[in-house]
XYZ file of N, CA and C in Angstrom:
795
model
N 32.495 -160.527 -65.411
C 32.920 -159.606 -64.364
C 31.860 -158.536 -64.129
N 31.656 -158.226 -62.863
C 30.712 -157.181 -62.473
C 31.502 -156.045 -61.826
N 31.255 -154.822 -62.281
C 32.016 -153.659 -61.831
C 31.098 -152.666 -61.137
N 31.416 -152.344 -59.886
C 30.692 -151.336 -59.122
C 31.577 -150.091 -59.055
N 31.044 -148.960 -59.524
C 31.812 -147.713 -59.566
C 31.155 -146.711 -58.621
N 31.835 -146.428 -57.535
C 31.263 -145.591 -56.476
C 31.951 -144.237 -56.420
N 31.156 -143.173 -56.373
C 31.676 -141.822 -56.218
C 31.216 -141.241 -54.893
N 32.151 -140.901 -54.025
C 31.807 -140.403 -52.698
C 31.747 -138.877 -52.661
N 31.107 -138.351 -51.637
C 31.075 -136.922 -51.294
C 30.117 -136.108 -52.152
N 29.084 -136.719 -52.708
C 28.085 -135.959 -53.458
C 27.472 -134.905 -52.529
N 27.362 -133.675 -53.024
C 26.811 -132.590 -52.223
C 27.839 -131.837 -51.400
N 29.107 -132.222 -51.505
C 30.167 -131.570 -50.724
C 30.233 -130.082 -51.055
N 30.394 -129.768 -52.339
C 30.347 -128.393 -52.830
C 29.578 -128.392 -54.144
N 29.290 -127.220 -54.649
C 28.564 -127.131 -55.924
C 29.404 -127.763 -57.055
N 30.698 -127.478 -57.072
C 31.543 -128.028 -58.116
C 31.628 -129.539 -58.064
N 31.833 -130.085 -56.874
C 31.873 -131.547 -56.723
C 30.573 -132.163 -57.219
N 29.465 -131.580 -56.837
C 28.158 -132.120 -57.210
C 27.939 -132.075 -58.714
N 28.296 -130.973 -59.349
C 28.135 -130.872 -60.802
C 28.988 -131.906 -61.520
N 30.193 -132.135 -61.030
C 31.035 -133.159 -61.636
C 30.456 -134.545 -61.469
N 29.933 -134.824 -60.297
C 29.285 -136.121 -60.047
C 28.121 -136.340 -60.996
N 27.314 -135.317 -61.169
C 26.160 -135.447 -62.061
C 26.613 -135.729 -63.492
N 27.734 -135.131 -63.889
C 28.295 -135.427 -65.209
C 28.693 -136.902 -65.297
N 29.308 -137.409 -64.229
C 29.700 -138.817 -64.199
C 28.521 -139.765 -64.188
N 27.416 -139.331 -63.593
C 26.200 -140.148 -63.554
C 25.492 -140.134 -64.908
N 25.357 -138.950 -65.473
C 24.585 -138.801 -66.710
C 25.355 -139.263 -67.942
N 26.684 -139.125 -67.930
C 27.461 -139.393 -69.136
C 28.645 -140.322 -68.906
N 28.785 -140.835 -67.699
C 29.906 -141.703 -67.393
C 29.460 -143.051 -66.862
N 30.349 -143.688 -66.097
C 30.086 -145.057 -65.635
C 29.849 -145.132 -64.133
N 29.613 -144.010 -63.474
C 29.272 -144.052 -62.052
C 27.997 -144.853 -61.844
N 28.003 -145.731 -60.840
C 26.811 -146.540 -60.573
C 26.182 -146.243 -59.220
N 26.888 -145.548 -58.333
C 26.304 -145.190 -57.040
C 27.082 -144.038 -56.430
N 26.392 -143.263 -55.601
C 27.018 -142.104 -54.970
C 26.282 -141.765 -53.685
N 27.048 -141.287 -52.684
C 26.466 -140.983 -51.387
C 26.445 -139.499 -51.086
N 25.358 -139.027 -50.503
C 25.141 -137.605 -50.218
C 25.738 -137.196 -48.878
N 26.400 -136.029 -48.867
C 26.737 -135.314 -47.637
C 25.528 -134.447 -47.289
N 24.807 -134.794 -46.238
C 23.578 -134.054 -45.939
C 23.826 -132.784 -45.151
N 25.022 -132.613 -44.599
C 25.259 -131.500 -43.675
C 25.861 -130.262 -44.323
N 26.151 -130.326 -45.632
C 26.829 -129.216 -46.281
C 25.829 -128.199 -46.846
N 26.276 -126.960 -47.090
C 25.347 -125.900 -47.525
C 24.581 -126.206 -48.805
N 25.177 -126.962 -49.718
C 24.515 -127.252 -50.992
C 23.693 -128.541 -50.975
N 23.506 -129.142 -49.797
C 22.829 -130.443 -49.721
C 21.402 -130.388 -50.255
N 20.681 -129.313 -49.956
C 19.289 -129.233 -50.405
C 19.215 -129.168 -51.925
N 20.068 -128.356 -52.538
C 20.117 -128.277 -54.004
C 20.551 -129.613 -54.594
N 21.552 -130.255 -53.977
C 22.024 -131.548 -54.461
C 20.915 -132.597 -54.387
N 20.113 -132.548 -53.325
C 19.017 -133.510 -53.171
C 17.968 -133.333 -54.267
N 17.746 -132.098 -54.696
C 16.794 -131.860 -55.783
C 17.248 -132.549 -57.063
N 18.557 -132.570 -57.309
C 19.081 -133.257 -58.493
C 18.930 -134.774 -58.337
N 19.006 -135.251 -57.117
C 18.802 -136.682 -56.863
C 17.368 -137.088 -57.175
N 16.431 -136.269 -56.757
C 15.022 -136.603 -56.990
C 14.708 -136.633 -58.478
N 15.490 -135.917 -59.280
C 15.306 -135.928 -60.736
C 15.927 -137.162 -61.385
N 16.657 -137.968 -60.584
C 17.307 -139.180 -61.083
C 16.956 -140.344 -60.155
N 15.665 -140.693 -60.067
C 15.220 -141.671 -59.070
C 15.712 -143.088 -59.315
N 16.140 -143.408 -60.545
C 16.585 -144.769 -60.838
C 18.028 -145.012 -60.423
N 18.774 -143.959 -60.143
C 20.165 -144.109 -59.761
C 20.266 -144.610 -58.320
N 21.363 -145.300 -58.000
C 21.560 -145.834 -56.648
C 22.214 -144.768 -55.771
N 21.383 -144.087 -55.001
C 21.856 -143.037 -54.106
C 22.000 -143.570 -52.693
N 23.099 -143.223 -52.038
C 23.297 -143.594 -50.647
C 23.574 -142.369 -49.805
N 24.069 -142.602 -48.596
C 24.464 -141.509 -47.713
C 25.896 -141.748 -47.265
N 26.706 -140.701 -47.322
C 28.059 -140.728 -46.775
C 28.022 -140.015 -45.429
N 28.225 -140.760 -44.361
C 28.189 -140.159 -43.027
C 29.476 -139.363 -42.802
N 29.316 -138.063 -42.674
C 30.429 -137.136 -42.596
C 30.554 -136.596 -41.176
N 31.639 -136.960 -40.494
C 31.887 -136.481 -39.131
C 33.188 -135.694 -39.050
N 33.634 -135.160 -40.204
C 34.947 -134.514 -40.198
C 34.989 -133.147 -40.868
N 33.910 -132.681 -41.465
C 33.945 -131.357 -42.070
C 32.540 -130.765 -42.138
N 32.443 -129.456 -41.934
C 31.157 -128.789 -41.981
C 30.420 -128.859 -40.659
N 29.173 -128.384 -40.622
C 28.386 -128.361 -39.388
C 27.755 -129.717 -39.087
N 27.570 -129.995 -37.816
C 26.915 -131.243 -37.414
C 25.411 -131.121 -37.602
N 24.729 -132.266 -37.604
C 23.262 -132.295 -37.716
C 22.594 -132.520 -36.368
N 23.267 -133.200 -35.457
C 22.733 -133.403 -34.113
C 22.952 -132.142 -33.280
N 22.356 -132.113 -32.114
C 22.601 -131.027 -31.163
C 24.073 -131.085 -30.764
N 24.852 -130.045 -31.048
C 26.288 -130.106 -30.738
C 26.591 -130.316 -29.261
N 25.660 -129.956 -28.407
C 25.878 -130.163 -26.977
C 25.872 -131.641 -26.613
N 25.286 -132.466 -27.498
C 25.223 -133.908 -27.240
C 26.372 -134.677 -27.866
N 27.182 -134.003 -28.683
C 28.315 -134.676 -29.325
C 29.589 -133.830 -29.156
N 29.964 -133.521 -27.925
C 31.049 -132.558 -27.689
C 32.440 -133.062 -28.066
N 32.611 -134.382 -28.235
C 33.950 -134.907 -28.447
C 34.520 -134.610 -29.830
N 33.669 -134.404 -30.842
C 34.235 -134.218 -32.183
C 33.674 -133.004 -32.923
N 33.141 -132.033 -32.163
C 32.769 -130.743 -32.758
C 33.408 -129.626 -31.951
N 33.553 -128.451 -32.589
C 34.092 -127.296 -31.872
C 32.953 -126.499 -31.238
N 33.275 -125.350 -30.677
C 32.271 -124.570 -29.949
C 31.178 -124.030 -30.861
N 31.469 -123.961 -32.169
C 30.475 -123.482 -33.129
C 29.628 -124.612 -33.704
N 29.910 -125.844 -33.307
C 29.146 -126.981 -33.824
C 29.668 -127.514 -35.134
N 30.882 -127.135 -35.499
C 31.499 -127.677 -36.711
C 32.398 -128.853 -36.343
N 32.443 -129.836 -37.239
C 33.269 -131.005 -36.978
C 34.748 -130.640 -36.939
N 35.483 -131.314 -36.069
C 36.934 -131.180 -36.035
C 37.497 -131.887 -37.257
N 38.323 -131.204 -38.017
C 38.820 -131.721 -39.289
C 39.650 -132.992 -39.092
N 39.576 -133.874 -40.080
C 40.292 -135.148 -40.002
C 41.796 -134.949 -39.926
N 42.322 -133.881 -40.567
C 43.749 -133.614 -40.504
C 44.226 -133.364 -39.090
N 43.363 -132.771 -38.262
C 43.685 -132.562 -36.851
C 43.532 -133.866 -36.087
N 42.470 -134.587 -36.394
C 42.179 -135.841 -35.686
C 43.304 -136.851 -35.825
N 43.791 -137.082 -37.042
C 44.787 -138.137 -37.255
C 46.155 -137.773 -36.681
N 46.354 -136.504 -36.313
C 47.615 -136.089 -35.696
C 47.534 -136.074 -34.163
N 46.359 -136.348 -33.639
C 46.196 -136.461 -32.191
C 46.812 -137.787 -31.733
N 47.678 -137.793 -30.738
C 48.305 -139.049 -30.284
C 47.305 -140.130 -29.926
N 46.121 -139.741 -29.472
C 45.115 -140.742 -29.097
C 44.649 -141.563 -30.298
N 44.750 -140.982 -31.497
C 44.271 -141.661 -32.702
C 45.047 -142.940 -32.994
N 46.230 -143.067 -32.422
C 47.099 -144.197 -32.740
C 46.699 -145.496 -32.045
N 45.765 -145.449 -31.127
C 45.335 -146.670 -30.427
C 43.819 -146.794 -30.470
N 43.335 -148.032 -30.370
C 41.884 -148.235 -30.366
C 41.241 -147.571 -29.163
N 41.876 -147.662 -28.026
C 41.335 -147.027 -26.822
C 41.219 -145.515 -27.036
N 42.243 -144.933 -27.634
C 42.225 -143.503 -27.888
C 41.151 -143.101 -28.883
N 41.016 -143.890 -29.957
C 39.999 -143.571 -30.974
C 38.594 -143.661 -30.382
N 38.363 -144.667 -29.557
C 37.040 -144.796 -28.936
C 36.760 -143.629 -27.992
N 37.783 -143.124 -27.332
C 37.603 -141.972 -26.451
C 37.313 -140.701 -27.243
N 37.939 -140.567 -28.404
C 37.731 -139.382 -29.239
C 36.357 -139.369 -29.881
N 35.838 -140.574 -30.193
C 34.548 -140.702 -30.869
C 33.674 -141.707 -30.106
N 33.084 -141.312 -28.978
C 32.244 -142.242 -28.212
C 31.097 -142.789 -29.067
N 30.779 -144.053 -28.848
C 29.751 -144.712 -29.660
C 28.432 -143.943 -29.618
N 27.984 -143.565 -28.431
C 26.684 -142.911 -28.316
C 26.637 -141.622 -29.127
N 27.724 -140.865 -29.134
C 27.759 -139.623 -29.891
C 27.798 -139.898 -31.396
N 28.562 -140.916 -31.800
C 28.579 -141.295 -33.218
C 27.178 -141.664 -33.688
N 26.497 -142.463 -32.878
C 25.159 -142.898 -33.277
C 24.197 -141.713 -33.368
N 24.237 -140.809 -32.393
C 23.352 -139.640 -32.418
C 23.553 -138.830 -33.699
N 24.798 -138.639 -34.094
C 25.069 -137.819 -35.271
C 24.663 -138.531 -36.561
N 24.981 -139.807 -36.700
C 24.615 -140.458 -37.970
C 23.100 -140.656 -38.063
N 22.441 -140.830 -36.934
C 20.971 -140.904 -36.954
C 20.402 -139.560 -37.396
N 20.963 -138.459 -36.911
C 20.492 -137.133 -37.309
C 20.745 -136.903 -38.798
N 21.896 -137.368 -39.296
C 22.176 -137.232 -40.723
C 21.241 -138.113 -41.555
N 20.969 -139.306 -41.077
C 20.037 -140.188 -41.776
C 18.657 -139.546 -41.867
N 18.166 -139.004 -40.765
C 16.845 -138.378 -40.756
C 16.804 -137.165 -41.693
N 17.894 -136.417 -41.746
C 17.931 -135.279 -42.663
C 17.924 -135.748 -44.114
N 18.605 -136.844 -44.389
C 18.575 -137.410 -45.750
C 17.133 -137.710 -46.161
N 16.422 -138.410 -45.303
C 15.035 -138.781 -45.613
C 14.191 -137.529 -45.846
N 14.415 -136.496 -45.040
C 13.658 -135.251 -45.194
C 13.988 -134.564 -46.524
N 15.264 -134.553 -46.909
C 15.682 -133.879 -48.131
C 15.283 -134.635 -49.386
N 15.464 -135.950 -49.360
C 15.290 -136.763 -50.566
C 13.885 -137.342 -50.676
N 13.240 -137.552 -49.542
C 11.882 -138.088 -49.571
C 11.805 -139.592 -49.436
N 12.931 -140.236 -49.251
C 12.953 -141.681 -49.033
C 14.287 -142.063 -48.408
N 14.404 -143.325 -47.991
C 15.637 -143.797 -47.390
C 16.752 -143.904 -48.437
N 18.010 -143.818 -47.992
C 19.113 -144.054 -48.927
C 19.188 -145.522 -49.316
N 19.846 -145.781 -50.431
C 20.000 -147.161 -50.882
C 21.085 -147.912 -50.147
N 21.999 -147.169 -49.520
C 23.079 -147.800 -48.759
C 23.662 -146.787 -47.782
N 24.422 -147.302 -46.814
C 25.083 -146.482 -45.814
C 26.594 -146.591 -46.009
N 27.292 -145.454 -45.880
C 28.722 -145.445 -46.129
C 29.412 -144.468 -45.185
N 30.588 -144.830 -44.691
C 31.378 -143.931 -43.873
C 32.178 -142.980 -44.747
N 32.892 -142.053 -44.110
C 33.652 -141.063 -44.880
C 34.959 -140.729 -44.191
N 36.014 -140.659 -44.968
C 37.311 -140.091 -44.600
C 38.091 -140.930 -43.602
N 37.663 -140.984 -42.361
C 38.391 -141.766 -41.363
C 37.435 -142.789 -40.753
N 37.858 -144.032 -40.780
C 37.053 -145.097 -40.208
C 37.617 -145.464 -38.838
N 36.743 -145.650 -37.892
C 37.175 -146.075 -36.569
C 36.099 -146.966 -35.975
N 36.464 -147.631 -34.892
C 35.650 -148.718 -34.369
C 34.241 -148.295 -33.984
N 34.093 -147.179 -33.302
C 32.761 -146.780 -32.841
C 31.884 -146.270 -33.974
N 32.468 -145.601 -34.959
C 31.671 -145.174 -36.113
C 31.175 -146.390 -36.884
N 32.052 -147.361 -37.100
C 31.647 -148.583 -37.804
C 30.523 -149.292 -37.060
N 30.645 -149.390 -35.737
C 29.603 -150.047 -34.941
C 28.286 -149.280 -35.010
N 28.358 -147.953 -34.996
C 27.143 -147.143 -35.068
C 26.458 -147.305 -36.420
N 27.232 -147.325 -37.493
C 26.641 -147.514 -38.822
C 26.006 -148.891 -38.921
N 26.655 -149.895 -38.381
C 26.080 -151.253 -38.425
C 24.778 -151.327 -37.629
N 24.719 -150.637 -36.498
C 23.473 -150.635 -35.732
C 22.357 -149.973 -36.528
N 22.652 -148.831 -37.136
C 21.647 -148.142 -37.935
C 21.246 -148.986 -39.143
N 22.198 -149.678 -39.737
C 21.903 -150.546 -40.880
C 20.921 -151.637 -40.489
N 21.114 -152.203 -39.293
C 20.186 -153.238 -38.816
C 18.805 -152.648 -38.557
N 18.758 -151.498 -37.934
C 17.478 -150.869 -37.593
C 16.689 -150.490 -38.839
N 17.378 -150.055 -39.879
C 16.698 -149.581 -41.086
C 16.701 -150.605 -42.218
N 17.278 -151.786 -41.962
C 17.346 -152.856 -42.967
C 17.988 -152.368 -44.264
N 19.156 -151.735 -44.116
C 19.887 -151.190 -45.248
C 21.311 -151.739 -45.273
N 21.917 -151.816 -46.445
C 23.283 -152.350 -46.536
C 24.332 -151.324 -46.121
N 25.369 -151.810 -45.458
C 26.542 -151.014 -45.129
C 27.638 -151.398 -46.115
N 28.207 -150.432 -46.785
C 29.119 -150.709 -47.894
C 30.254 -151.657 -47.512
N 30.906 -151.411 -46.376
C 32.040 -152.252 -45.988
C 31.653 -153.722 -45.908
N 30.470 -153.983 -45.350
C 30.035 -155.368 -45.178
C 29.631 -156.006 -46.504
N 28.991 -155.238 -47.376
C 28.591 -155.774 -48.679
C 29.820 -156.106 -49.524
N 30.797 -155.220 -49.528
C 32.006 -155.460 -50.317
C 32.748 -156.701 -49.816
N 32.736 -156.888 -48.508
C 33.380 -158.076 -47.944
C 32.566 -159.329 -48.233
N 31.261 -159.222 -48.115
C 30.396 -160.387 -48.330
C 30.544 -160.955 -49.736
N 30.659 -160.084 -50.727
C 30.754 -160.529 -52.115
C 32.204 -160.630 -52.603
N 33.148 -160.478 -51.696
C 34.572 -160.666 -52.004
C 35.019 -159.793 -53.177
N 34.706 -158.522 -53.099
C 35.102 -157.586 -54.151
C 36.619 -157.423 -54.195
N 37.162 -157.433 -55.401
C 38.537 -156.994 -55.612
C 38.512 -155.481 -55.775
N 39.507 -154.810 -55.219
C 39.529 -153.345 -55.232
C 40.390 -152.833 -56.377
N 39.796 -152.057 -57.264
C 40.525 -151.424 -58.361
C 40.774 -149.966 -57.998
N 41.508 -149.765 -56.915
C 41.725 -148.426 -56.390
C 43.208 -148.255 -56.105
N 43.779 -147.169 -56.551
C 45.184 -146.867 -56.297
C 45.272 -145.894 -55.133
N 45.553 -146.424 -53.922
C 45.705 -145.540 -52.761
C 47.177 -145.370 -52.398
N 48.053 -146.036 -53.126
C 49.474 -145.906 -52.839
C 49.956 -144.486 -53.076
N 50.550 -143.891 -52.066
C 51.074 -142.539 -52.195
C 50.028 -141.442 -52.167
N 48.779 -141.820 -51.954
C 47.717 -140.806 -51.931
C 47.660 -140.198 -50.533
N 48.514 -139.218 -50.292
C 48.644 -138.663 -48.954
C 47.425 -137.863 -48.530
N 46.627 -137.395 -49.483
C 45.406 -136.679 -49.121
C 44.450 -137.599 -48.387
N 44.427 -138.877 -48.793
C 43.541 -139.854 -48.166
C 44.162 -140.477 -46.927
N 45.419 -140.885 -47.038
C 46.022 -141.664 -45.958
C 46.589 -140.814 -44.823
N 47.146 -139.639 -45.166
C 47.794 -138.816 -44.152
C 47.163 -137.427 -44.010
N 46.144 -137.139 -44.825
C 45.460 -135.846 -44.799
C 46.430 -134.701 -45.093
N 47.290 -134.941 -46.080
C 48.269 -133.947 -46.498
C 47.957 -133.519 -47.928
N 47.912 -132.210 -48.165
C 47.713 -131.718 -49.526
C 49.066 -131.590 -50.206
N 49.239 -132.310 -51.305
C 50.461 -132.244 -52.096
C 50.056 -131.970 -53.536
N 50.326 -130.759 -54.004
C 49.878 -130.341 -55.334
C 50.375 -131.277 -56.426
N 51.662 -131.607 -56.417
C 52.232 -132.446 -57.479
C 51.602 -133.830 -57.482
N 51.437 -134.430 -56.322
C 50.838 -135.774 -56.248
C 49.411 -135.770 -56.776
N 48.661 -134.740 -56.423
C 47.267 -134.718 -56.839
C 47.136 -134.460 -58.333
N 47.940 -133.555 -58.868
C 47.887 -133.274 -60.298
C 48.311 -134.494 -61.115
N 49.329 -135.206 -60.620
C 49.898 -136.318 -61.386
C 49.208 -137.653 -61.127
N 48.299 -137.696 -60.179
C 47.593 -138.950 -59.930
C 46.804 -139.341 -61.182
N 46.826 -140.647 -61.533
C 46.197 -141.086 -62.779
C 45.443 -142.394 -62.567
N 44.259 -142.332 -61.949
C 43.506 -143.562 -61.680
C 43.090 -144.299 -62.946
N 42.849 -143.579 -64.044
C 42.484 -144.237 -65.298
C 43.625 -145.120 -65.783
N 44.834 -144.585 -65.768
C 45.986 -145.374 -66.206
C 46.198 -146.573 -65.293
N 46.031 -146.357 -63.981
C 46.171 -147.456 -63.029
C 45.166 -148.559 -63.328
N 43.927 -148.171 -63.582
C 42.891 -149.159 -63.875
C 43.232 -149.939 -65.137
N 43.587 -149.240 -66.202
C 43.853 -149.913 -67.461
C 45.105 -150.785 -67.381
N 46.068 -150.386 -66.570
C 47.276 -151.201 -66.398
C 46.975 -152.529 -65.726
N 45.921 -152.573 -64.934
C 45.558 -153.798 -64.199
C 44.273 -154.431 -64.723
N 43.791 -153.971 -65.865
C 42.491 -154.409 -66.373
C 42.418 -155.907 -66.592
N 43.476 -156.514 -67.098
C 43.461 -157.966 -67.342
C 43.290 -158.739 -66.043
N 43.868 -158.241 -64.963
C 43.713 -158.905 -63.663
C 42.283 -158.785 -63.163
N 41.665 -157.635 -63.402
C 40.296 -157.452 -62.942
C 39.342 -158.413 -63.640
N 39.598 -158.705 -64.895
C 38.715 -159.598 -65.652
C 38.683 -161.009 -65.074
N 39.652 -161.346 -64.260
C 39.692 -162.676 -63.640
C 38.818 -162.738 -62.390
N 38.316 -161.578 -61.959
C 37.503 -161.506 -60.744
C 36.017 -161.493 -61.091
N 35.206 -161.951 -60.138
C 33.758 -161.898 -60.360
C 33.212 -160.508 -60.040
N 33.688 -159.910 -58.938
C 33.223 -158.591 -58.525
C 34.424 -157.665 -58.330
N 34.333 -156.470 -58.895
C 35.405 -155.487 -58.774
C 34.804 -154.155 -58.334
N 35.469 -153.517 -57.375
C 35.033 -152.232 -56.841
C 36.000 -151.148 -57.282
N 35.485 -150.095 -57.912
C 36.280 -148.926 -58.266
C 35.676 -147.720 -57.559
N 36.351 -147.234 -56.540
C 35.822 -146.110 -55.767
C 36.696 -144.885 -55.916
N 36.096 -143.733 -55.785
C 36.851 -142.497 -55.882
C 36.018 -141.306 -55.475
N 36.521 -140.122 -55.801
C 35.869 -138.870 -55.414
C 35.777 -137.959 -56.634
N 35.043 -138.357 -57.661
C 34.976 -137.538 -58.869
C 34.248 -136.228 -58.631
N 34.668 -135.204 -59.332
C 33.988 -133.918 -59.206
C 34.794 -132.808 -59.839
N 34.126 -131.711 -60.119
C 34.834 -130.509 -60.531
C 35.439 -129.854 -59.289
N 36.514 -129.143 -59.493
C 37.210 -128.503 -58.383
C 36.785 -127.043 -58.284
N 36.324 -126.624 -57.100
C 35.989 -125.221 -56.878
C 36.685 -124.724 -55.611
N 36.688 -123.422 -55.431
C 37.430 -122.821 -54.324
C 36.927 -123.287 -52.969
N 35.647 -123.633 -52.876
C 35.095 -124.055 -51.592
C 35.789 -125.292 -51.048
N 36.330 -126.115 -51.937
C 36.995 -127.341 -51.506
C 38.235 -127.063 -50.659
N 38.976 -126.017 -51.014
C 40.283 -125.813 -50.402
C 40.217 -125.525 -48.915
N 39.116 -124.979 -48.450
C 38.979 -124.702 -47.020
C 38.362 -125.865 -46.261
N 37.980 -126.928 -46.976
C 37.237 -128.017 -46.353
C 37.970 -129.352 -46.337
N 38.935 -129.550 -47.254
C 39.526 -130.879 -47.384
C 40.905 -130.812 -48.018
N 41.726 -131.812 -47.713
C 43.031 -131.942 -48.359
C 42.908 -132.647 -49.701
N 41.774 -133.291 -49.942
C 41.552 -134.032 -51.181
C 40.743 -133.140 -52.120
N 41.428 -132.426 -52.997
C 40.743 -131.433 -53.814
C 41.040 -131.597 -55.304
N 42.230 -131.232 -55.737
C 42.530 -131.199 -57.167
C 42.399 -132.575 -57.820
N 42.757 -133.620 -57.091
C 42.727 -134.943 -57.697
C 41.315 -135.422 -58.040
N 40.295 -134.733 -57.555
C 38.935 -135.132 -57.885
C 38.679 -135.067 -59.402
N 39.320 -134.117 -60.076
C 39.121 -134.037 -61.518
C 39.734 -135.242 -62.227
N 40.750 -135.865 -61.610
C 41.327 -137.087 -62.170
C 40.358 -138.266 -62.047
N 39.682 -138.346 -60.915
C 38.677 -139.402 -60.751
C 37.517 -139.199 -61.725
N 37.145 -137.940 -61.950
C 36.081 -137.669 -62.912
C 36.533 -138.027 -64.324
N 37.791 -137.741 -64.628
C 38.342 -138.117 -65.929
C 38.184 -139.618 -66.170
N 38.412 -140.398 -65.142
C 38.308 -141.844 -65.272
C 36.881 -142.286 -65.570
N 35.909 -141.799 -64.790
C 34.545 -142.302 -64.963
C 33.910 -141.810 -66.257
N 34.476 -140.763 -66.853
C 33.962 -140.256 -68.127
C 34.759 -140.773 -69.325
N 35.815 -141.512 -69.081
C 36.769 -141.872 -70.132
C 36.165 -142.742 -71.237
N 36.285 -142.343 -72.503
C 35.876 -143.208 -73.624
C 36.674 -144.506 -73.661
N 37.924 -144.455 -73.205
C 38.759 -145.662 -73.175
C 38.161 -146.693 -72.226
N 37.773 -146.249 -71.034
C 37.176 -147.170 -70.070
C 35.825 -147.670 -70.563
N 35.038 -146.794 -71.139
C 33.733 -147.209 -71.659
C 33.892 -148.270 -72.741
N 34.852 -148.080 -73.615
C 35.079 -149.052 -74.689
C 35.546 -150.388 -74.125
N 36.422 -150.348 -73.133
C 36.895 -151.583 -72.498
C 35.728 -152.335 -71.851
N 34.844 -151.611 -71.184
C 33.673 -152.229 -70.559
C 32.803 -152.915 -71.612
N 32.602 -152.244 -72.727
C 31.770 -152.803 -73.788
C 32.436 -154.008 -74.449
N 33.701 -153.898 -74.749
C 34.410 -154.979 -75.443
C 34.473 -156.254 -74.612
N 34.568 -156.101 -73.299
C 34.710 -157.271 -72.428
C 33.400 -157.651 -71.748
N 32.317 -157.042 -72.179
C 30.982 -157.352 -71.667
C 30.939 -157.288 -70.138
N 31.564 -156.250 -69.613
C 31.555 -156.031 -68.168
C 30.186 -155.487 -67.756
N 29.650 -156.041 -66.687
C 28.338 -155.597 -66.208
C 28.524 -154.542 -65.119
N 27.996 -153.356 -65.367
C 28.016 -152.304 -64.366
C 26.908 -152.533 -63.350
N 27.255 -152.546 -62.062
C 26.264 -152.826 -61.025
C 26.339 -151.775 -59.928
N 25.312 -151.762 -59.090
C 25.288 -150.913 -57.904
C 24.924 -151.776 -56.702
N 24.859 -151.176 -55.527
C 24.475 -151.929 -54.327
C 23.047 -152.466 -54.455
N 22.226 -151.770 -55.204
C 20.846 -152.224 -55.388
C 20.782 -153.579 -56.075
N 21.785 -153.892 -56.885
C 21.810 -155.168 -57.590
C 22.286 -156.315 -56.707
N 22.800 -156.006 -55.529
C 23.385 -157.029 -54.668
C 22.495 -157.394 -53.489
N 21.388 -156.680 -53.337
C 20.540 -156.893 -52.158
C 19.345 -157.766 -52.530
């Protein structure tokens, strides 16, 4: 069995980034994508350059923080200050319920302009191309098409397509995770979420698969998160999982191979 462990939202806040680095240096994280548009992105990129062997990607963020493109060119999903319209607002818009509505909210040309600007900023910050391309928070038809176009132009893998190509089984518990599915913050759900227990409860099933994907949002929780996302406290649970001695021992005992996207290309 080959296990890919992905941590999203690197560079989101200082706390998230520090937790990710802990998961990289002392845990089982195998790949992580940078938010290039957040205030701590430059500092986060410096930590990436100090870990050149790790599989770093980019998480295209169109739902929180400032945009990277000229806001006048992407008026459909930024406010007057050039900040992205939050996903919690987007998913409650009646237009979001249909493909026609989603395409109107996020025109392809504007999606492409923004992810190209984020890609170029990544290269400027890190000094090289990302190892993979990944979407963030809400997936919709035009964003997916824009990422695929950029992937073709830059000859880079898009996570959704790679996971499908290799028929990955998903070791992810999204049931009841309202922060992800409905953009609702629920303190009790986030505190009580236990991805490590979920993984270990299904571990025997995973061993029957050739490729398994374990994705999450590991990180330390800081105050900056609360004004930016509904997915906050549960990040420490994801970090608990990737640092767990129990999971590490299971990986060793069953000779599980930890892989990243770099191993699949």
